[in-house]
Amino acid sequence: MAAKTKTSGKSLVIVESPAKAKTINKYLGPNFKVMASMGHIRDLPGKNMNVDIENDFEPTYEIMPTRQKTLTNLRKALKECDFVYLAADLDREGEAIAWHLTEALKIKPEQFKRVVFNSITKDSIQHAFAHPLNLDMDKVYAQQARRILDRIVGYQISPLLWKKIARGLSAGRVQSVAVKLVVDREKEIKAFIPDEYWKIGGIFCVNQPGDLNDKYKTFLESHDKGKPTQKQKAQWFLEHNCLETQLVNINNKPFKPDNEKDTMAVYNAIKDSDYKVSDINTRQSLTRPSAPFITSTLQQQAANRLGYAAKNTMRLAQNLYEGIEVDGMGSVGLITYMRTDSTQLAPEALNAARGFISGNFGPEYLPAKPNFYGSSNKKAQEAHEAIRPTDVNITPDMIKNSSTPQQHKLYQLIWNRFVSCQMTPAKWNVTTVNIEAKGTDTDNKSVNAIFKASGRVLVFDGFTKIAGLTMTDDQIMPEINIDQQVFPVNIDPTQHFTSPPARYTEASLVKMLEAKGIGRPSTYASIISTIQDREYVEQLEKKFHATDLGIVVTDKLTEHFPRIMDLAFTSHVEEQLDKIEEQHLNWVQVLKDFYAPFKENLDRAHEEMTHAKAETQPSEYKCPECSEPMVYRFGKNGRFLSCGTYPTCKFASPCDRDGKMCGPEETEHKCPNCGKPMILRKGRFGDFLGCQDYPECKTTQKLDKDGTPLPPKAPAKPSGIRCYKCEGELVIRDSKRGEFLGCGRFPRCRTIISMKEFDHLKELQEKGIWPPKTYEEADELLGRKKKKKADDDDSETTTKTKKKTVKKTTKKTVKKTTKKATKKKTAKKTETEPTEDLGI
């Protein structure tokens, strides 16, 4: 900091975001100036790797272009202040941001302190500033090691993928392993062979059933596909004094048939038997509340219960942490820090929750002692707190009008989980009923069958009063006694097949990443977002599917970089990064241990990896043109079917995600020109209809978003105005921006004039002035060229005009760039600018 001749007595506080700055500002006095760095202010430049591997992995940082103005403003503020408090977030990334600020602003060690707080409340802020800290360089080194690892993997493997698969691809130390999880699950599903098994279900009534058999059939038929929900069935059974059972035991052995013959033999032996209750067992069970949220469980529950993507959940949680404007309270930080793997709660938070429960629900909902929760994650940082409301007395209803619907729902989820975790368990009466049937088989041997039913009734709601977890679809047992006869309403043998492993959802993928130690809670959202942005996986009906591209890239990386793609090794690297932070492990040595075998694999892969387009896999299809076997190939649009004799036979066909050949799909629509059926085709701008008689008839029709053919554009209307560039006539055409004048000889002549000039041009033509002899005269008549100013300021004016035009055009271009166009632009980067696993 520059020396001052006069001290101001002010301190500069630098936080990460403006929202956080606004909330903190109201808790500090006039001697503090709070400003935001807008996140990282320095980073590794995008061009080249900027890591000197030969010189102990020395990184070269530079000020990010988007932070130049922010840095200038911070430097100005420094001149007015005597001391600096660095108040970035309390994780590794926050520590690194604080360190980069000291380097970029050239602040001396004696002129700054680090302050950290778990929540943005008055007490937390005041405590943090009363007990400032020094920079934790171990955290900085851990973040720096992670950043360099990601840069090395991204910048050295990505060019290899461009060379061997397709341009614009990326690899990442963590993202590639996350993709492998989805790809491996995809392969498990495709390789899965279902096993057959059978069940015999029984529905019994405690009274004479009368016409219940017919009523039950009518009940089933009244629901979609004859499958009512479990809740609807439970209600019907309750109303008709019935219970649902499953046959579980035959002659004291478990009943697990795998074929129809054995099942029907048992069914025929007992179907006409008498049925009586052989055993009733009632016991009490407890359901205990779940631990308060950590990052991963918050993401999982927000996905399952609210349908939020992990990235969206973290964005909303960031809003709640940094503060929102609450009516009558100003900007309030509503939750504690949202990147944590600890289930610990501060003593004051426990006391506040217990006081709230006692005052609002009564002593029966308050346990004698606080509930404490251990972490299943051995690496959890117990010094941190779980995610909780900063003030339990700020109920979700109090912020409903001050927050967005999404913010309110997430706060409700966090608040409910926190309060319920300190409440008493829910109590249930669980009843199990056995129903016995005795019969004889075809060999006249006795068959003793046991049907089993279970249900439970909520006796005391406990924590579910807040958590809302009461299961209303449980079967409620009718009044029944041992040895009582019951009457069959329906005995039904049914065939079943085992199911393949379930596809990952956002919630289950986060759970798996956590279980395997891949990444850290703060990175799960960016991992899931990145693998979708790279088009390695896609979500269909909220379930992840591996794309052809994801499978090819994963297979290549697994073959040539087994260490990088090994789940255990990825977890080991995360542990090493933790040890840099917590046990002073040398970060340079960690990088050296990683890089030596990595470089060996990289060099070998450049030599041995075959190009994806040169590889084929056999298929079950025969070429329709030459009858030779067809093979699967990989192209720019993914996998497709090709004749195995290519290039002798060039027949090719698209295939679906399961590898099935996709022929032309004939539609109900007829060609407006020749009347033949229109075929659904795919083009670079999406689906469209093309005539079946192509190339004889080249008629095409665009489709709207619902797949309905759009009517053809109306033909251009004559204007009666001659074109000034050729001997043609201007016509009136229509576009999405409205009508305009264009030359009728398009595309030979591309003259375009605004429709606003129509009356003016008509008048000029009637006077014989239009069309003019030169283009310059036309421009002047149309007002396209302004008269030149004096010679002495011509050059300056022209330069300014050009600059403004370029700036304006750039802004418009940026606004109009679609997501698709951005991806295409990214794919065209040169090999000197590979992509990397940023932020993971």
PDB file of N, CA and C in Angstrom, residues 66-131:
ATOM      1  N   THR A  66     -11.921  -9.474 -17.074  1.00  0.00           N
ATOM      2  CA  THR A  66     -13.209  -8.982 -16.564  1.00  0.00           C
ATOM      3  C   THR A  66     -13.084  -8.343 -15.183  1.00  0.00           C
ATOM      4  N   ARG A  67     -11.886  -8.419 -14.589  1.00  0.00           N
ATOM      5  CA  ARG A  67     -11.710  -7.862 -13.241  1.00  0.00           C
ATOM      6  C   ARG A  67     -10.807  -6.622 -13.226  1.00  0.00           C
ATOM      7  N   GLN A  68     -10.425  -6.152 -14.391  1.00  0.00           N
ATOM      8  CA  GLN A  68      -9.546  -4.982 -14.445  1.00  0.00           C
ATOM      9  C   GLN A  68     -10.188  -3.767 -13.775  1.00  0.00           C
ATOM     10  N   LYS A  69     -11.451  -3.518 -14.096  1.00  0.00           N
ATOM     11  CA  LYS A  69     -12.155  -2.361 -13.525  1.00  0.00           C
ATOM     12  C   LYS A  69     -12.321  -2.523 -12.019  1.00  0.00           C
ATOM     13  N   THR A  70     -12.645  -3.765 -11.593  1.00  0.00           N
ATOM     14  CA  THR A  70     -12.798  -4.039 -10.157  1.00  0.00           C
ATOM     15  C   THR A  70     -11.492  -3.741  -9.428  1.00  0.00           C
ATOM     16  N   LEU A  71     -10.371  -4.187 -10.007  1.00  0.00           N
ATOM     17  CA  LEU A  71      -9.061  -3.969  -9.388  1.00  0.00           C
ATOM     18  C   LEU A  71      -8.740  -2.479  -9.307  1.00  0.00           C
ATOM     19  N   THR A  72      -9.071  -1.749 -10.346  1.00  0.00           N
ATOM     20  CA  THR A  72      -8.828  -0.288 -10.341  1.00  0.00           C
ATOM     21  C   THR A  72      -9.602   0.368  -9.201  1.00  0.00           C
ATOM     22  N   ASN A  73     -10.864  -0.028  -9.022  1.00  0.00           N
ATOM     23  CA  ASN A  73     -11.690   0.544  -7.956  1.00  0.00           C
ATOM     24  C   ASN A  73     -11.157   0.184  -6.576  1.00  0.00           C
ATOM     25  N   LEU A  74     -10.659  -1.050  -6.438  1.00  0.00           N
ATOM     26  CA  LEU A  74     -10.092  -1.465  -5.151  1.00  0.00           C
ATOM     27  C   LEU A  74      -8.819  -0.674  -4.844  1.00  0.00           C
ATOM     28  N   ARG A  75      -8.009  -0.411  -5.868  1.00  0.00           N
ATOM     29  CA  ARG A  75      -6.780   0.372  -5.658  1.00  0.00           C
ATOM     30  C   ARG A  75      -7.097   1.793  -5.225  1.00  0.00           C
ATOM     31  N   LYS A  76      -8.142   2.372  -5.802  1.00  0.00           N
ATOM     32  CA  LYS A  76      -8.561   3.722  -5.406  1.00  0.00           C
ATOM     33  C   LYS A  76      -9.006   3.725  -3.945  1.00  0.00           C
ATOM     34  N   ALA A  77      -9.783   2.693  -3.573  1.00  0.00           N
ATOM     35  CA  ALA A  77     -10.270   2.619  -2.195  1.00  0.00           C
ATOM     36  C   ALA A  77      -9.123   2.433  -1.210  1.00  0.00           C
ATOM     37  N   LEU A  78      -8.063   1.705  -1.632  1.00  0.00           N
ATOM     38  CA  LEU A  78      -6.910   1.468  -0.763  1.00  0.00           C
ATOM     39  C   LEU A  78      -6.230   2.774  -0.351  1.00  0.00           C
ATOM     40  N   LYS A  79      -6.237   3.733  -1.261  1.00  0.00           N
ATOM     41  CA  LYS A  79      -5.577   5.004  -0.982  1.00  0.00           C
ATOM     42  C   LYS A  79      -6.296   5.790   0.113  1.00  0.00           C
ATOM     43  N   GLU A  80      -7.556   5.456   0.328  1.00  0.00           N
ATOM     44  CA  GLU A  80      -8.348   6.183   1.333  1.00  0.00           C
ATOM     45  C   GLU A  80      -8.431   5.427   2.656  1.00  0.00           C
ATOM     46  N   CYS A  81      -7.832   4.218   2.722  1.00  0.00           N
ATOM     47  CA  CYS A  81      -7.962   3.376   3.911  1.00  0.00           C
ATOM     48  C   CYS A  81      -6.591   3.017   4.464  1.00  0.00           C
ATOM     49  N   ASP A  82      -6.570   2.721   5.767  1.00  0.00           N
ATOM     50  CA  ASP A  82      -5.317   2.393   6.443  1.00  0.00           C
ATOM     51  C   ASP A  82      -5.099   0.896   6.624  1.00  0.00           C
ATOM     52  N   PHE A  83      -6.179   0.132   6.571  1.00  0.00           N
ATOM     53  CA  PHE A  83      -6.068  -1.295   6.858  1.00  0.00           C
ATOM     54  C   PHE A  83      -7.065  -2.057   5.986  1.00  0.00           C
ATOM     55  N   VAL A  84      -6.751  -3.357   5.741  1.00  0.00           N
ATOM     56  CA  VAL A  84      -7.591  -4.172   4.879  1.00  0.00           C
ATOM     57  C   VAL A  84      -7.992  -5.456   5.608  1.00  0.00           C
ATOM     58  N   TYR A  85      -9.288  -5.779   5.540  1.00  0.00           N
ATOM     59  CA  TYR A  85      -9.792  -7.062   6.027  1.00  0.00           C
ATOM     60  C   TYR A  85     -10.250  -7.874   4.815  1.00  0.00           C
ATOM     61  N   LEU A  86      -9.685  -9.055   4.671  1.00  0.00           N
ATOM     62  CA  LEU A  86     -10.039  -9.930   3.554  1.00  0.00           C
ATOM     63  C   LEU A  86     -11.113 -10.906   4.035  1.00  0.00           C
ATOM     64  N   ALA A  87     -12.333 -10.724   3.550  1.00  0.00           N
ATOM     65  CA  ALA A  87     -13.486 -11.471   4.067  1.00  0.00           C
ATOM     66  C   ALA A  87     -14.093 -12.389   3.008  1.00  0.00           C
ATOM     67  N   ALA A  88     -13.234 -13.044   2.224  1.00  0.00           N
ATOM     68  CA  ALA A  88     -13.728 -14.028   1.244  1.00  0.00           C
ATOM     69  C   ALA A  88     -14.272 -15.243   1.991  1.00  0.00           C
ATOM     70  N   ASP A  89     -14.921 -16.146   1.276  1.00  0.00           N
ATOM     71  CA  ASP A  89     -15.535 -17.327   1.906  1.00  0.00           C
ATOM     72  C   ASP A  89     -14.498 -18.141   2.666  1.00  0.00           C
ATOM     73  N   LEU A  90     -15.005 -19.025   3.543  1.00  0.00           N
ATOM     74  CA  LEU A  90     -14.102 -19.695   4.484  1.00  0.00           C
ATOM     75  C   LEU A  90     -13.527 -21.007   3.965  1.00  0.00           C
ATOM     76  N   ASP A  91     -13.718 -21.321   2.672  1.00  0.00           N
ATOM     77  CA  ASP A  91     -13.160 -22.556   2.136  1.00  0.00           C
ATOM     78  C   ASP A  91     -11.831 -22.289   1.422  1.00  0.00           C
ATOM     79  N   ARG A  92     -11.274 -23.326   0.774  1.00  0.00           N
ATOM     80  CA  ARG A  92      -9.998 -23.190   0.056  1.00  0.00           C
ATOM     81  C   ARG A  92     -10.056 -22.098  -0.997  1.00  0.00           C
ATOM     82  N   GLU A  93     -11.158 -22.108  -1.746  1.00  0.00           N
ATOM     83  CA  GLU A  93     -11.281 -21.147  -2.836  1.00  0.00           C
ATOM     84  C   GLU A  93     -11.284 -19.720  -2.284  1.00  0.00           C
ATOM     85  N   GLY A  94     -11.971 -19.523  -1.157  1.00  0.00           N
ATOM     86  CA  GLY A  94     -11.999 -18.208  -0.536  1.00  0.00           C
ATOM     87  C   GLY A  94     -10.629 -17.776  -0.046  1.00  0.00           C
ATOM     88  N   GLU A  95      -9.873 -18.728   0.521  1.00  0.00           N
ATOM     89  CA  GLU A  95      -8.520 -18.421   1.000  1.00  0.00           C
ATOM     90  C   GLU A  95      -7.622 -18.016  -0.164  1.00  0.00           C
ATOM     91  N   ALA A  96      -7.775 -18.724  -1.289  1.00  0.00           N
ATOM     92  CA  ALA A  96      -6.981 -18.401  -2.481  1.00  0.00           C
ATOM     93  C   ALA A  96      -7.343 -17.029  -3.025  1.00  0.00           C
ATOM     94  N   ILE A  97      -8.627 -16.684  -3.015  1.00  0.00           N
ATOM     95  CA  ILE A  97      -9.058 -15.359  -3.479  1.00  0.00           C
ATOM     96  C   ILE A  97      -8.416 -14.280  -2.614  1.00  0.00           C
ATOM     97  N   ALA A  98      -8.418 -14.510  -1.299  1.00  0.00           N
ATOM     98  CA  ALA A  98      -7.800 -13.540  -0.378  1.00  0.00           C
ATOM     99  C   ALA A  98      -6.316 -13.370  -0.680  1.00  0.00           C
ATOM    100  N   TRP A  99      -5.614 -14.475  -0.913  1.00  0.00           N
ATOM    101  CA  TRP A  99      -4.175 -14.396  -1.204  1.00  0.00           C
ATOM    102  C   TRP A  99      -3.917 -13.675  -2.527  1.00  0.00           C
ATOM    103  N   HIS A 100      -4.693 -13.988  -3.550  1.00  0.00           N
ATOM    104  CA  HIS A 100      -4.528 -13.326  -4.844  1.00  0.00           C
ATOM    105  C   HIS A 100      -4.771 -11.816  -4.723  1.00  0.00           C
ATOM    106  N   LEU A 101      -5.685 -11.423  -3.850  1.00  0.00           N
ATOM    107  CA  LEU A 101      -5.937  -9.994  -3.641  1.00  0.00           C
ATOM    108  C   LEU A 101      -4.710  -9.309  -3.040  1.00  0.00           C
ATOM    109  N   THR A 102      -4.063  -9.972  -2.084  1.00  0.00           N
ATOM    110  CA  THR A 102      -2.860  -9.364  -1.482  1.00  0.00           C
ATOM    111  C   THR A 102      -1.757  -9.212  -2.516  1.00  0.00           C
ATOM    112  N   GLU A 103      -1.650 -10.181  -3.435  1.00  0.00           N
ATOM    113  CA  GLU A 103      -0.623 -10.128  -4.471  1.00  0.00           C
ATOM    114  C   GLU A 103      -0.948  -9.055  -5.512  1.00  0.00           C
ATOM    115  N   ALA A 104      -2.191  -9.013  -5.956  1.00  0.00           N
ATOM    116  CA  ALA A 104      -2.572  -8.068  -7.009  1.00  0.00           C
ATOM    117  C   ALA A 104      -2.554  -6.629  -6.513  1.00  0.00           C
ATOM    118  N   LEU A 105      -2.941  -6.437  -5.239  1.00  0.00           N
ATOM    119  CA  LEU A 105      -2.993  -5.081  -4.677  1.00  0.00           C
ATOM    120  C   LEU A 105      -1.695  -4.689  -3.981  1.00  0.00           C
ATOM    121  N   LYS A 106      -0.745  -5.651  -3.908  1.00  0.00           N
ATOM    122  CA  LYS A 106       0.557  -5.406  -3.271  1.00  0.00           C
ATOM    123  C   LYS A 106       0.385  -4.888  -1.835  1.00  0.00           C
ATOM    124  N   ILE A 107      -0.424  -5.602  -1.053  1.00  0.00           N
ATOM    125  CA  ILE A 107      -0.655  -5.220   0.346  1.00  0.00           C
ATOM    126  C   ILE A 107       0.389  -5.909   1.215  1.00  0.00           C
ATOM    127  N   LYS A 108       1.019  -5.160   2.076  1.00  0.00           N
ATOM    128  CA  LYS A 108       2.038  -5.715   2.965  1.00  0.00           C
ATOM    129  C   LYS A 108       1.379  -6.546   4.065  1.00  0.00           C
ATOM    130  N   PRO A 109       2.077  -7.574   4.566  1.00  0.00           N
ATOM    131  CA  PRO A 109       1.489  -8.466   5.581  1.00  0.00           C
ATOM    132  C   PRO A 109       0.973  -7.733   6.818  1.00  0.00           C
ATOM    133  N   GLU A 110       1.674  -6.655   7.227  1.00  0.00           N
ATOM    134  CA  GLU A 110       1.250  -5.947   8.435  1.00  0.00           C
ATOM    135  C   GLU A 110       0.039  -5.040   8.199  1.00  0.00           C
ATOM    136  N   GLN A 111      -0.398  -4.949   6.942  1.00  0.00           N
ATOM    137  CA  GLN A 111      -1.502  -4.041   6.637  1.00  0.00           C
ATOM    138  C   GLN A 111      -2.815  -4.759   6.329  1.00  0.00           C
ATOM    139  N   PHE A 112      -2.860  -6.084   6.548  1.00  0.00           N
ATOM    140  CA  PHE A 112      -4.133  -6.780   6.309  1.00  0.00           C
ATOM    141  C   PHE A 112      -4.305  -7.930   7.293  1.00  0.00           C
ATOM    142  N   LYS A 113      -5.556  -8.350   7.460  1.00  0.00           N
ATOM    143  CA  LYS A 113      -5.909  -9.529   8.239  1.00  0.00           C
ATOM    144  C   LYS A 113      -7.026 -10.292   7.513  1.00  0.00           C
ATOM    145  N   ARG A 114      -7.117 -11.549   7.838  1.00  0.00           N
ATOM    146  CA  ARG A 114      -8.148 -12.413   7.250  1.00  0.00           C
ATOM    147  C   ARG A 114      -9.278 -12.569   8.262  1.00  0.00           C
ATOM    148  N   VAL A 115     -10.528 -12.405   7.813  1.00  0.00           N
ATOM    149  CA  VAL A 115     -11.679 -12.650   8.688  1.00  0.00           C
ATOM    150  C   VAL A 115     -12.578 -13.693   8.027  1.00  0.00           C
ATOM    151  N   VAL A 116     -13.041 -14.652   8.826  1.00  0.00           N
ATOM    152  CA  VAL A 116     -13.941 -15.691   8.309  1.00  0.00           C
ATOM    153  C   VAL A 116     -15.145 -15.815   9.230  1.00  0.00           C
ATOM    154  N   PHE A 117     -16.282 -16.121   8.652  1.00  0.00           N
ATOM    155  CA  PHE A 117     -17.503 -16.304   9.435  1.00  0.00           C
ATOM    156  C   PHE A 117     -18.374 -17.325   8.732  1.00  0.00           C
ATOM    157  N   ASN A 118     -19.073 -18.116   9.536  1.00  0.00           N
ATOM    158  CA  ASN A 118     -19.908 -19.192   9.008  1.00  0.00           C
ATOM    159  C   ASN A 118     -21.298 -18.699   8.603  1.00  0.00           C
ATOM    160  N   SER A 119     -21.672 -17.541   9.122  1.00  0.00           N
ATOM    161  CA  SER A 119     -22.971 -16.972   8.770  1.00  0.00           C
ATOM    162  C   SER A 119     -22.852 -15.457   8.771  1.00  0.00           C
ATOM    163  N   ILE A 120     -23.717 -14.809   8.001  1.00  0.00           N
ATOM    164  CA  ILE A 120     -23.651 -13.345   7.916  1.00  0.00           C
ATOM    165  C   ILE A 120     -24.715 -12.766   8.839  1.00  0.00           C
ATOM    166  N   THR A 121     -24.390 -12.804  10.126  1.00  0.00           N
ATOM    167  CA  THR A 121     -25.246 -12.215  11.154  1.00  0.00           C
ATOM    168  C   THR A 121     -24.412 -11.229  11.962  1.00  0.00           C
ATOM    169  N   LYS A 122     -25.088 -10.404  12.725  1.00  0.00           N
ATOM    170  CA  LYS A 122     -24.381  -9.370  13.495  1.00  0.00           C
ATOM    171  C   LYS A 122     -23.362  -9.994  14.447  1.00  0.00           C
ATOM    172  N   ASP A 123     -23.761 -11.019  15.184  1.00  0.00           N
ATOM    173  CA  ASP A 123     -22.860 -11.656  16.151  1.00  0.00           C
ATOM    174  C   ASP A 123     -21.654 -12.288  15.453  1.00  0.00           C
ATOM    175  N   SER A 124     -21.902 -12.995  14.343  1.00  0.00           N
ATOM    176  CA  SER A 124     -20.803 -13.662  13.624  1.00  0.00           C
ATOM    177  C   SER A 124     -19.821 -12.653  13.061  1.00  0.00           C
ATOM    178  N   ILE A 125     -20.346 -11.573  12.494  1.00  0.00           N
ATOM    179  CA  ILE A 125     -19.481 -10.545  11.901  1.00  0.00           C
ATOM    180  C   ILE A 125     -18.644  -9.869  12.976  1.00  0.00           C
ATOM    181  N   GLN A 126     -19.284  -9.484  14.051  1.00  0.00           N
ATOM    182  CA  GLN A 126     -18.550  -8.795  15.117  1.00  0.00           C
ATOM    183  C   GLN A 126     -17.496  -9.698  15.747  1.00  0.00           C
ATOM    184  N   HIS A 127     -17.824 -10.990  15.902  1.00  0.00           N
ATOM    185  CA  HIS A 127     -16.852 -11.929  16.468  1.00  0.00           C
ATOM    186  C   HIS A 127     -15.666 -12.106  15.515  1.00  0.00           C
ATOM    187  N   ALA A 128     -15.948 -12.184  14.218  1.00  0.00           N
ATOM    188  CA  ALA A 128     -14.874 -12.371  13.239  1.00  0.00           C
ATOM    189  C   ALA A 128     -13.915 -11.186  13.232  1.00  0.00           C
ATOM    190  N   PHE A 129     -14.457  -9.975  13.283  1.00  0.00           N
ATOM    191  CA  PHE A 129     -13.598  -8.798  13.239  1.00  0.00           C
ATOM    192  C   PHE A 129     -12.879  -8.566  14.571  1.00  0.00           C
ATOM    193  N   ALA A 130     -13.440  -9.121  15.642  1.00  0.00           N
ATOM    194  CA  ALA A 130     -12.765  -9.016  16.945  1.00  0.00           C
ATOM    195  C   ALA A 130     -11.631 -10.042  17.055  1.00  0.00           C
ATOM    196  N   HIS A 131     -11.683 -11.082  16.218  1.00  0.00           N
ATOM    197  CA  HIS A 131     -10.654 -12.132  16.254  1.00  0.00           C
ATOM    198  C   HIS A 131     -10.142 -12.402  14.840  1.00  0.00           C
TER     199      HIS A 131
END
